[in-house]
């Protein structure tokens, strides 16, 4: 009896010693924590692969991921970083409304020197890097080029006799467009007359209406005009801005959106489109991954770019980088964190971002011809070389975003006017400008 | 015979405050205080302190603002919308589930057999998680696939079909209805219990005196359920001011802040708009409203002496 107890005690001690040793070994590793938003199946799996491969190549480093959706990371990351308990690496929305306050609070590592030292200044496309540059310093590593376009259900277009309206874009044979904006109106009218909802637009999350407004402003006024506001003395209550809101509202008045878009979520709008209930869906290139990976008959879908309202304006779209990788200024493992980001930005990784996750990384000179890409993703890559404009929510301050998103909903339910929304945006812009909260890349 | 002085008697019987008694107080109050002080009182004080500052949640600097955040609230259109919606919640939560619950309780109490089954069925929504309720009612109201609009079309009222949660005028009433759907079963059970303890002889006497059902209901049943009404009123007021989850899931306070309540607006200002000082001021105001309303109702529960 006594011997048995001694044996058990010895066994338990050995086990504890083993656990302690294991723990000590784990403690020898440099643990990097990363909060990211790669919650969709394919990007999530790819990121897990990247982490495993990096850990295999760097046995002394362990990366712990925490995957969050956009709302959750927006609600939790700022306070986590401010309390000193935040992650080493985070994948967060760029722009003065999101990354900007973190930069101003000194919570984000300045990567300007790293860009030069690691050659990222030459390896990455310039405009996405500008989106993470504030006051001449670089604070993030962009990972995805995104822009807004018009997805179409080819079967529905065929049914309403509008498929032939799609034509190759001049100078960009890989891209589809229409001869004029009037053709788009005719297409939508034909869809409505055919008993199909023309545009699967859900604006319960009002940021979605913001994407449409950004796109319509690109079409009606062009990037150069937006630049005059962002970097000059242009105004948000300019008639060109009001015209973009008028276009947004006119589609609702014409019955091109579903009934009560303010009551429909983004996912419900997408579901309507995927199930053949709508002819088109105006959203970002991030939807390509969902179509390719999740929709049974993905070949039924394609996308095109709307032509600009004036012949003087080039073919363009509202673009952004979505989120950006950034490193906490309080991280004790900056070198390892940056090594990992360098690994993610390599050309080999870039190929896999495209092929496995349908994400277009801002990496220069990727040989996409040799890659296995879906036809739709090839189009996205082709469009990335256009003179793209701005997805405004990720380059504008919070106050302005508040005025703009409120406008997207109030115009649809008739409680405001284009001029009033534009005036509110201008007021918010002036306030943010006075408080130094605006984006100054240059 | 000397008349005893009750005051003097009570005074003379009062035990002296000794260390032993202090120890007993500590023993009984200590555990609660150990939880209450760090997890309720301290955050309350800190929230009030934060409400006097401007802070974006990340900056190392807090700018002292005095009462400016409170002044801002009273000149903020969205705050007034949110407060008005909270009052709508209070009124609707008082009238709808209580009225429906009372009628239902009277009906069930008149059923000979199966009272427990009926009350169990009507109580079921109470145990549902509000997030689930919000998702289900979101589908019911959905303008594309929702059964409510389909039903209206079937009965010839298609002109009234709309996106209930996407319209500034109907969003709040639609959410209030969904929220109260979970509460009426609770009211039913509480009233049912009250009816079981009611003095039946009064009802029999009224019947003999020729009172009809309506007169008996309003003059005997309702007054005898005063305690239950007060309990439900307190719970309604507190719940209506604290409401957050069902609004956040169904509309996020939209469209254009039309269905905002103080709690959702506080969350939005604090965590989505980076105005933690202002959000804290809203939290303080919410606490004041809830505490004041609860105190008034609790005081009204005290029987008059």
XYZ file of C-alpha atoms in Angstrom:
747
model
C 0.000 0.000 0.000
C 2.722 2.427 1.105
C 4.923 1.420 -1.841
C 2.069 2.064 -4.228
C 1.623 5.579 -2.887
C 5.354 6.266 -3.237
C 5.255 4.990 -6.837
C 2.314 7.227 -7.677
C 4.022 10.219 -6.099
C 7.176 9.538 -8.098
C 5.163 9.201 -11.304
C 3.336 12.434 -10.612
C 6.613 14.218 -9.873
C 8.110 12.957 -13.122
C 5.079 14.133 -15.065
C 5.225 17.546 -13.433
C 8.933 17.790 -14.196
C 8.224 16.874 -17.807
C 5.485 19.484 -18.061
C 7.732 22.088 -16.478
C 10.517 21.261 -18.946
C 8.102 21.482 -21.845
C 6.879 24.787 -20.529
C 10.445 26.017 -20.188
C 11.120 24.991 -23.801
C 8.015 26.876 -24.924
C 9.170 29.868 -22.951
C 12.463 29.819 -24.830
C 10.546 30.613 -28.008
C 9.721 34.141 -29.049
C 5.930 34.286 -29.086
C 4.402 36.781 -31.514
C 0.706 37.503 -31.164
C -1.270 38.542 -34.233
C -4.861 39.746 -34.491
C -6.169 39.468 -38.033
C -9.422 39.490 -39.988
C -8.847 36.521 -42.300
C -12.028 34.778 -41.174
C -13.176 33.602 -44.615
C -12.305 29.961 -45.216
C -9.645 30.271 -47.934
C -7.652 33.232 -46.535
C -7.887 31.725 -43.040
C -6.451 28.430 -44.226
C -3.720 30.180 -46.181
C -2.716 32.302 -43.189
C -2.492 29.144 -41.060
C -0.197 27.657 -43.695
C 1.954 30.788 -43.742
C 2.271 30.699 -39.959
C 3.207 27.009 -39.946
C 5.810 27.517 -42.663
C 7.325 30.540 -40.981
C 7.511 28.693 -37.673
C 9.173 25.734 -39.383
C 11.782 28.044 -40.928
C 12.223 29.903 -37.607
C 12.068 27.244 -34.865
C 12.648 29.853 -32.196
C 9.503 31.795 -33.133
C 5.888 30.935 -32.388
C 2.995 32.932 -33.858
C -0.330 32.949 -32.059
C -3.258 34.098 -34.189
C -6.492 35.618 -32.972
C -9.027 35.841 -35.818
C -11.704 38.535 -35.422
C -14.392 39.994 -37.634
C -14.216 43.665 -38.574
C -16.661 44.975 -35.952
C -14.981 43.008 -33.170
C -11.464 44.140 -33.975
C -12.631 47.761 -34.246
C -14.251 47.501 -30.818
C -11.386 45.769 -29.025
C -8.032 46.538 -30.622
C -7.655 50.226 -29.648
C -8.193 49.615 -25.934
C -6.042 46.474 -26.027
C -3.134 48.395 -27.559
C -3.617 51.347 -25.227
C -3.559 49.057 -22.193
C -0.295 47.502 -23.326
C -1.963 44.095 -23.724
C -2.417 44.280 -27.489
C -0.917 42.032 -30.134
C 2.513 42.419 -31.724
C 1.023 42.410 -35.227
C -2.485 43.486 -36.167
C -4.436 43.610 -39.389
C -6.611 46.690 -39.092
C -8.468 49.184 -41.257
C -6.225 51.839 -42.690
C -7.230 55.496 -42.732
C -7.528 58.405 -40.337
C -10.710 57.018 -38.787
C -9.107 53.735 -37.791
C -5.298 53.428 -37.896
C -4.913 57.223 -37.628
C -5.834 57.584 -33.915
C -3.549 54.659 -33.050
C -0.671 56.361 -34.870
C -1.385 59.672 -33.136
C -1.389 57.899 -29.761
C 2.068 56.465 -30.457
C 0.828 52.875 -30.436
C 2.030 51.903 -33.929
C 5.620 51.289 -34.962
C 7.044 53.649 -37.586
C 8.090 51.428 -40.494
C 9.653 54.106 -42.715
C 13.228 52.933 -42.110
C 12.178 49.289 -42.452
C 10.736 49.946 -45.900
C 14.130 51.165 -47.088
C 16.131 48.546 -45.188
C 14.026 45.612 -46.322
C 13.432 46.834 -49.872
C 9.666 47.076 -49.445
C 9.708 50.572 -50.946
C 10.618 49.002 -54.290
C 8.804 45.694 -53.863
C 5.340 47.134 -53.176
C 3.005 49.161 -55.406
C 3.195 52.856 -54.521
C -0.451 53.904 -54.023
C -1.339 51.229 -51.451
C 1.733 52.270 -49.445
C 0.519 55.898 -49.624
C -2.714 54.785 -47.946
C -0.698 53.792 -44.835
C 1.501 56.895 -44.924
C 0.660 59.770 -42.585
C 2.691 62.966 -42.483
C 5.436 61.393 -44.565
C 5.919 58.315 -42.374
C 4.854 54.768 -43.207
C 2.890 52.903 -40.527
C 1.693 49.708 -42.139
C 2.171 47.020 -44.732
C -0.817 46.867 -47.109
C -1.930 43.429 -48.181
C -4.893 43.685 -50.555
C -5.796 45.880 -53.484
C -9.574 46.217 -53.632
C -11.892 48.236 -55.826
C -15.603 48.532 -56.410
C -17.211 47.117 -59.525
C -20.493 45.754 -60.850
C -21.032 42.005 -60.597
C -23.587 40.573 -62.954
C -25.549 37.375 -63.227
C -24.912 36.460 -66.867
C -27.974 34.204 -67.027
C -30.211 37.067 -65.919
C -28.564 39.474 -68.391
C -29.110 36.938 -71.139
C -32.749 36.557 -70.142
C -33.410 40.284 -70.297
C -31.455 40.637 -73.552
C -28.720 42.849 -72.122
C -25.694 40.557 -72.200
C -24.477 42.088 -75.468
C -24.192 45.490 -73.839
C -20.996 44.345 -72.134
C -17.989 45.351 -74.227
C -14.210 45.172 -73.733
C -12.820 48.393 -72.285
C -10.818 50.579 -74.626
C -7.115 50.007 -73.969
C -7.930 47.299 -71.425
C -9.119 44.255 -73.375
C -9.262 42.080 -70.250
C -11.833 44.366 -68.653
C -15.518 44.644 -69.484
C -17.508 47.864 -69.429
C -20.529 49.512 -71.086
C -20.643 52.140 -73.839
C -22.140 54.702 -71.461
C -23.812 55.168 -68.102
C -27.105 55.387 -69.980
C -26.567 51.783 -71.039
C -26.392 50.838 -67.375
C -29.660 52.631 -66.689
C -31.231 50.827 -69.665
C -29.891 47.510 -68.365
C -31.329 48.092 -64.914
C -34.662 49.181 -66.345
C -34.819 46.029 -68.464
C -34.124 43.938 -65.350
C -36.887 45.672 -63.448
C -39.311 45.249 -66.318
C -38.319 41.581 -66.435
C -39.348 41.134 -62.796
C -35.808 40.940 -61.448
C -34.352 43.277 -58.843
C -31.761 45.298 -60.781
C -29.175 45.887 -58.008
C -28.835 43.631 -54.945
C -28.058 46.446 -52.574
C -28.332 46.044 -48.798
C -27.607 49.120 -46.680
C -28.435 48.038 -43.147
C -24.698 48.415 -42.504
C -24.495 51.920 -43.975
C -20.833 51.586 -44.906
C -22.093 49.666 -47.935
C -23.870 52.731 -49.239
C -20.581 54.533 -48.704
C -18.925 52.210 -51.193
C -21.578 53.053 -53.766
C -21.180 56.765 -53.127
C -17.388 56.525 -53.473
C -17.847 54.724 -56.770
C -20.463 57.135 -58.102
C -18.284 60.108 -57.170
C -15.419 58.509 -59.089
C -17.705 58.151 -62.111
C -19.232 61.615 -62.006
C -16.296 63.719 -60.788
C -13.126 61.622 -61.114
C -10.090 61.073 -58.907
C -8.484 64.438 -59.675
C -11.540 66.217 -58.321
C -11.477 64.136 -55.136
C -7.765 64.971 -54.809
C -8.610 68.675 -54.833
C -10.756 68.119 -51.746
C -8.410 65.735 -49.948
C -5.240 67.725 -50.564
C -6.492 71.179 -51.590
C -9.328 73.593 -51.078
C -12.079 71.596 -52.783
C -15.352 71.217 -50.937
C -17.696 68.351 -50.156
C -20.712 70.545 -50.873
C -19.533 71.055 -54.453
C -22.243 70.447 -57.105
C -20.233 67.455 -58.380
C -20.560 65.762 -54.998
C -24.259 66.547 -54.897
C -24.550 65.030 -58.393
C -22.995 61.782 -57.122
C -25.548 61.636 -54.287
C -28.307 62.396 -56.800
C -27.193 59.417 -58.880
C -27.190 57.211 -55.763
C -30.690 58.368 -54.844
C -32.056 58.239 -58.390
C -31.420 54.486 -58.518
C -33.584 54.105 -55.419
C -36.296 56.360 -56.829
C -36.271 54.340 -60.055
C -36.771 51.100 -58.109
C -33.358 49.697 -59.019
C -32.546 48.763 -55.426
C -34.561 46.139 -53.516
C -37.509 47.430 -51.490
C -36.202 49.127 -48.313
C -32.453 48.602 -48.791
C -31.929 50.041 -45.290
C -33.622 46.922 -43.943
C -31.416 44.505 -45.879
C -27.984 43.434 -44.694
C -24.968 43.125 -46.968
C -25.032 39.321 -46.693
C -28.740 39.206 -47.523
C -28.070 41.342 -50.589
C -25.310 38.987 -51.685
C -27.555 35.963 -51.099
C -30.249 37.574 -53.239
C -27.711 38.044 -56.030
C -26.225 34.544 -55.791
C -29.692 32.985 -55.906
C -30.618 34.674 -59.159
C -32.912 37.207 -57.516
C -30.982 40.219 -58.795
C -29.293 41.170 -62.034
C -26.289 42.927 -60.496
C -24.450 43.665 -57.286
C -22.233 46.710 -56.835
C -19.528 45.903 -54.311
C -15.809 45.328 -53.965
C -13.404 42.828 -55.495
C -13.346 41.038 -52.134
C -16.521 39.282 -53.290
C -14.599 37.356 -55.975
C -13.278 34.928 -53.339
C -16.790 34.156 -52.122
C -18.075 33.657 -55.673
C -15.198 31.408 -56.736
C -15.120 29.361 -53.512
C -18.749 29.189 -52.446
C -21.126 29.676 -55.364
C -21.885 26.380 -57.163
C -22.131 27.917 -60.628
C -19.497 30.613 -60.370
C -19.136 30.761 -64.161
C -22.607 32.338 -64.284
C -21.133 35.456 -62.713
C -18.792 38.081 -64.017
C -18.083 41.723 -63.378
C -17.610 44.925 -65.307
C -16.600 48.488 -64.597
C -19.046 51.319 -65.113
C -17.934 53.914 -67.641
C -17.316 57.428 -66.362
C -20.046 60.008 -66.799
C -17.798 62.158 -68.992
C -15.544 61.127 -71.863
C -12.853 63.318 -70.277
C -12.604 60.978 -67.307
C -10.699 57.690 -67.567
C -12.100 54.263 -66.766
C -11.662 53.994 -63.017
C -13.098 52.638 -59.776
C -13.121 53.511 -56.096
C -10.222 51.630 -54.561
C -8.665 50.965 -51.211
C -6.447 48.530 -49.419
C -9.061 47.375 -46.960
C -6.908 46.694 -43.968
C -3.180 46.871 -43.359
C -0.708 44.933 -41.297
C 0.867 47.060 -38.595
C 3.193 46.417 -35.680
C 2.605 47.567 -32.133
C 5.119 50.155 -31.000
C 5.173 48.402 -27.632
C 6.047 45.029 -29.156
C 9.138 43.454 -27.652
C 9.598 41.384 -30.810
C 9.504 43.919 -33.625
C 12.268 42.264 -35.629
C 10.551 38.875 -35.652
C 7.194 40.515 -36.413
C 8.685 42.386 -39.360
C 10.447 39.243 -40.567
C 7.039 37.569 -40.680
C 5.493 40.481 -42.581
C 8.413 40.343 -45.015
C 7.655 36.652 -45.488
C 4.000 37.476 -46.255
C 5.051 40.114 -48.809
C 7.472 37.891 -50.721
C 6.720 37.097 -54.364
C 6.218 33.432 -53.456
C 3.642 34.415 -50.864
C 2.086 36.858 -53.343
C 1.470 34.036 -55.790
C -0.330 32.085 -53.074
C -2.388 35.081 -51.908
C -3.734 35.192 -55.450
C -4.071 31.505 -56.217
C -5.308 30.251 -52.851
C -7.103 33.232 -51.327
C -8.231 35.283 -54.358
C -6.527 38.318 -52.844
C -4.534 40.731 -55.012
C -1.453 41.693 -52.998
C 0.241 45.044 -53.735
C 3.434 43.326 -54.806
C 5.217 44.692 -57.889
C 5.879 42.611 -61.000
C 4.003 39.469 -60.063
C 3.977 37.093 -63.019
C 0.259 36.410 -63.045
C 0.388 34.794 -66.512
C 1.962 31.695 -65.016
C -0.543 31.467 -62.192
C -3.692 29.386 -61.992
C -6.309 32.110 -61.591
C -10.031 32.071 -62.208
C -11.126 34.247 -65.164
C -12.797 36.666 -62.775
C -9.662 37.055 -60.684
C -7.643 37.694 -63.845
C -9.981 40.591 -64.529
C -9.450 41.909 -60.993
C -5.685 41.836 -61.568
C -6.118 43.665 -64.878
C -8.243 46.350 -63.205
C -5.628 46.914 -60.499
C -3.448 48.714 -63.044
C -6.119 51.363 -63.788
C -5.820 54.913 -62.402
C -7.938 54.048 -59.379
C -9.689 56.540 -57.117
C -10.651 56.279 -53.433
C -12.906 54.120 -51.321
C -13.532 57.099 -49.128
C -14.323 55.501 -45.765
C -10.729 54.324 -45.359
C -9.133 57.661 -46.192
C -11.507 59.940 -44.303
C -11.778 60.897 -40.610
C -14.449 59.423 -38.330
C -16.647 62.552 -38.218
C -16.863 62.671 -41.992
C -17.625 58.960 -42.203
C -20.427 59.504 -39.706
C -21.983 62.221 -41.875
C -21.553 60.180 -45.034
C -22.966 56.905 -43.693
C -25.920 58.721 -42.126
C -26.504 60.248 -45.559
C -26.582 56.886 -47.306
C -29.528 55.834 -45.148
C -31.378 59.144 -44.856
C -31.410 59.643 -48.639
C -32.985 56.236 -49.094
C -35.776 56.789 -46.582
C -36.381 60.316 -47.829
C -35.467 62.073 -44.590
C -32.681 64.147 -46.166
C -31.519 65.613 -49.455
C -28.324 65.338 -51.473
C -27.462 68.962 -50.730
C -28.036 68.544 -46.989
C -25.901 65.398 -46.810
C -23.113 67.114 -48.764
C -23.281 70.132 -46.464
C -23.026 67.887 -43.392
C -19.971 66.197 -44.917
C -18.330 69.573 -45.538
C -18.997 70.669 -41.942
C -17.491 67.442 -40.607
C -14.509 67.820 -42.955
C -13.789 71.366 -41.786
C -13.961 70.269 -38.139
C -11.617 67.320 -38.734
C -9.257 69.527 -40.714
C -9.134 72.064 -37.897
C -8.388 69.286 -35.405
C -5.613 67.814 -37.568
C -7.399 64.508 -38.057
C -7.144 64.271 -41.839
C -4.975 61.994 -43.930
C -1.806 63.641 -45.181
C 0.201 61.091 -47.085
C 2.491 63.651 -48.594
C -51.294 50.840 35.898
C -48.452 52.607 34.177
C -48.666 52.920 30.450
C -45.461 51.602 28.859
C -43.561 54.033 26.699
C -42.846 52.093 23.514
C -40.107 54.475 22.422
C -38.258 54.194 25.656
C -38.721 50.482 25.626
C -37.271 50.119 22.123
C -34.398 52.352 23.056
C -33.584 50.402 26.138
C -33.713 47.147 24.233
C -31.289 48.341 21.527
C -28.109 46.261 21.822
C -24.849 48.075 22.331
C -22.626 48.244 19.291
C -19.827 45.891 20.217
C -16.875 44.412 18.380
C -18.794 41.174 18.113
C -21.650 42.907 16.345
C -19.211 44.727 14.061
C -17.672 41.369 13.259
C -21.099 39.996 12.380
C -21.806 42.974 10.101
C -18.459 42.443 8.427
C -19.127 38.747 8.040
C -22.451 39.333 6.292
C -21.575 42.441 4.320
C -17.968 41.610 3.542
C -18.465 39.109 0.694
C -20.965 41.365 -1.071
C -18.784 44.416 -0.534
C -15.729 42.547 -1.837
C -17.558 42.098 -5.120
C -19.535 45.334 -5.166
C -16.712 47.765 -4.449
C -14.210 46.716 -7.159
C -16.696 45.574 -9.806
C -19.566 48.056 -9.425
C -18.638 51.077 -7.358
C -15.129 51.614 -8.689
C -16.191 51.382 -12.382
C -19.061 53.754 -11.607
C -16.698 56.322 -10.131
C -14.198 55.839 -12.968
C -16.945 56.207 -15.581
C -18.036 59.460 -13.990
C -14.417 60.645 -13.930
C -14.039 59.696 -17.617
C -17.254 61.535 -18.478
C -15.557 64.764 -17.419
C -12.850 64.280 -20.038
C -12.365 64.026 -23.762
C -10.577 60.790 -24.633
C -10.477 58.756 -27.844
C -9.699 55.466 -26.116
C -6.075 55.251 -27.188
C -4.412 58.581 -26.572
C -2.260 58.837 -23.430
C -3.741 62.286 -22.819
C -7.150 62.889 -21.275
C -8.356 66.431 -21.835
C -10.422 67.790 -18.951
C -13.800 68.876 -20.311
C -15.766 69.632 -17.180
C -19.453 69.152 -17.864
C -19.094 69.795 -21.605
C -19.887 66.186 -22.490
C -23.202 66.500 -20.648
C -23.928 69.832 -22.326
C -23.120 68.196 -25.648
C -25.570 65.385 -24.919
C -28.434 67.787 -24.317
C -27.755 69.562 -27.618
C -27.282 66.303 -29.541
C -30.250 65.407 -31.762
C -29.375 61.707 -31.698
C -29.270 61.679 -27.888
C -32.822 63.039 -27.757
C -33.937 60.500 -30.352
C -32.361 57.731 -28.263
C -33.933 59.021 -25.052
C -37.335 59.329 -26.713
C -36.988 55.748 -27.962
C -36.108 54.588 -24.446
C -39.295 56.209 -23.175
C -41.233 54.525 -25.965
C -39.741 51.246 -24.775
C -40.802 52.010 -21.187
C -44.375 52.895 -22.137
C -44.775 50.039 -24.601
C -43.196 47.494 -22.252
C -45.594 48.627 -19.554
C -48.736 48.551 -21.671
C -48.309 45.769 -24.235
C -47.021 42.777 -22.265
C -48.859 43.779 -19.110
C -52.188 44.243 -20.873
C -51.824 41.120 -22.941
C -50.380 39.158 -20.030
C -53.219 40.167 -17.722
C -55.937 39.240 -20.188
C -54.186 35.962 -20.883
C -53.767 35.223 -17.175
C -57.479 35.790 -16.531
C -58.342 33.531 -19.462
C -55.985 30.785 -18.291
C -57.256 31.035 -14.715
C -60.752 30.322 -16.011
C -59.611 27.200 -17.826
C -60.424 24.213 -15.685
C -57.640 21.868 -16.732
C -54.297 22.425 -18.411
C -53.446 25.730 -16.747
C -49.812 24.672 -16.308
C -49.540 23.631 -19.951
C -50.898 26.959 -21.198
C -48.718 29.018 -18.891
C -45.704 26.891 -19.888
C -46.370 27.516 -23.569
C -46.790 31.260 -23.122
C -43.705 31.421 -20.885
C -41.466 29.809 -23.520
C -40.359 33.040 -25.284
C -38.991 34.297 -21.944
C -36.273 31.643 -21.916
C -35.130 32.427 -25.468
C -31.897 34.335 -25.883
C -32.602 37.865 -27.114
C -30.060 37.471 -29.909
C -32.042 34.517 -31.255
C -35.257 36.514 -30.890
C -33.672 39.413 -32.786
C -32.545 37.160 -35.629
C -35.917 35.416 -35.921
C -37.917 38.657 -35.869
C -35.393 40.172 -38.298
C -36.376 37.421 -40.715
C -40.082 37.952 -40.040
C -39.702 41.652 -40.916
C -37.360 41.039 -43.876
C -38.689 42.877 -46.958
C -37.423 40.177 -49.331
C -38.371 36.922 -47.638
C -40.225 37.929 -44.495
C -43.583 36.243 -43.786
C -45.110 39.455 -42.392
C -45.125 41.231 -45.752
C -46.295 38.065 -47.483
C -49.166 37.767 -45.039
C -50.145 41.385 -45.626
C -50.189 40.760 -49.370
C -52.279 37.611 -48.974
C -54.955 39.432 -46.976
C -55.054 42.310 -49.429
C -53.012 44.772 -47.402
C -49.991 44.622 -49.695
C -49.859 48.417 -49.796
C -48.707 48.341 -46.175
C -45.862 45.878 -46.825
C -42.525 47.552 -46.238
C -39.037 47.123 -44.874
C -40.101 47.498 -41.278
C -36.587 47.781 -39.904
C -35.353 50.049 -42.696
C -37.884 52.809 -42.249
C -37.231 55.571 -39.705
C -40.859 55.562 -38.623
C -41.403 51.844 -38.166
C -37.986 50.557 -37.038
C -38.413 51.324 -33.336
C -42.019 50.081 -33.010
C -41.036 46.886 -34.858
C -38.155 46.185 -32.469
C -40.261 47.063 -29.426
C -42.908 44.588 -30.527
C -40.292 41.862 -30.967
C -38.733 42.650 -27.586
C -42.043 42.632 -25.782
C -42.997 39.340 -27.342
C -40.453 37.802 -24.984
C -41.912 39.558 -21.924
C -45.639 38.937 -22.034
C -45.256 35.293 -20.936
C -43.464 36.440 -17.810
C -46.279 38.889 -17.052
C -48.837 36.148 -17.612
C -47.196 33.853 -15.071
C -46.811 36.619 -12.494
C -50.461 37.674 -12.866
C -51.593 34.072 -12.775
C -49.878 33.649 -9.436
C -51.561 36.837 -8.206
C -54.962 35.602 -9.328
C -54.473 32.336 -7.436
C -53.971 34.218 -4.187
C -56.879 36.580 -4.822
C -59.835 36.686 -2.449
C -62.458 34.618 -4.298
C -65.182 35.610 -1.845
C -65.053 39.181 -3.128
C -65.718 37.939 -6.655
C -68.570 35.718 -5.468
C -70.094 38.619 -3.520
C -69.838 40.857 -6.587
C -71.507 38.190 -8.691
C -74.335 37.958 -6.191
C -74.646 41.753 -6.333
C -75.067 41.458 -10.113
C -71.694 42.843 -11.251
C -70.825 41.831 -14.798
C -67.430 40.418 -15.886
C -66.019 43.783 -16.979
C -66.904 45.484 -13.689
C -65.453 42.569 -11.723
C -62.255 42.731 -13.801
C -61.656 46.449 -13.329
C -62.990 46.858 -9.786
C -61.801 43.670 -8.116
C -59.231 41.788 -10.203
C -57.041 44.690 -11.266
C -56.829 46.392 -7.825
C -55.962 43.122 -6.158
C -53.001 42.682 -8.524
C -51.395 45.998 -7.559
C -48.243 44.321 -6.182
C -47.757 42.355 -9.377
C -48.267 45.497 -11.462
C -45.600 47.342 -9.470
C -43.146 44.464 -9.834
C -43.650 44.332 -13.587
C -43.415 48.114 -13.819
C -40.032 48.127 -12.067
C -38.721 45.353 -14.296
C -40.133 47.070 -17.418
C -38.514 50.400 -16.621
C -35.118 48.925 -15.811
C -35.211 46.582 -18.807
C -36.393 49.331 -21.151
C -33.590 51.699 -20.212
C -30.977 48.968 -20.352
C -32.140 47.534 -23.690
C -29.217 47.015 -26.066
C -28.786 43.578 -27.611
C -32.028 43.256 -29.555
C -31.665 46.777 -31.021
C -28.014 46.252 -31.900
C -28.655 42.962 -33.680
C -31.789 44.077 -35.542
C -30.773 47.565 -36.737
C -27.564 48.676 -35.009
C -29.584 51.764 -34.091
C -30.378 52.628 -37.705
C -31.564 53.681 -40.150
C -29.749 56.940 -39.624
C -29.920 56.498 -35.811
C -33.738 56.337 -35.887
C -33.974 53.273 -33.618
C -31.080 54.250 -31.391
C -31.495 53.848 -27.613
C -29.099 55.326 -25.071
C -27.185 52.052 -24.629
C -26.583 51.498 -28.360
C -25.660 55.145 -28.861
C -23.280 54.941 -25.915
C -21.650 51.836 -27.428
C -21.411 53.458 -30.841
C -19.880 56.682 -29.517
C -17.446 54.806 -27.268
C -16.247 51.947 -29.404
C -17.075 52.826 -33.009
C -16.662 56.595 -32.975
C -13.743 56.818 -30.555
C -15.470 59.263 -28.170
C -15.084 57.466 -24.865
C -15.529 60.591 -22.773
C -18.847 61.346 -24.419
C -19.830 57.680 -24.259
C -19.087 57.716 -20.522
C -21.284 60.804 -20.104
C -24.114 58.936 -21.820
C -23.514 55.986 -19.492
C -23.731 58.291 -16.469
C -26.981 59.789 -17.748
C -28.372 56.317 -18.371
C -27.451 55.282 -14.837
C -29.150 58.375 -13.430
C -32.337 57.690 -15.419
C -32.487 54.022 -14.424
C -31.672 54.693 -10.782
C -34.195 57.550 -10.507
C -37.007 55.611 -12.148
C -36.284 52.510 -10.101
C -36.165 54.494 -6.841
C -39.478 56.182 -7.601
C -41.122 52.876 -8.344
C -39.570 51.148 -5.348
C -40.755 53.961 -3.092
C -44.247 53.610 -4.491
C -44.162 49.963 -3.368
C -43.866 50.934 0.256
C -47.323 50.684 1.823
C -48.604 53.939 3.289
C -48.599 53.895 7.110
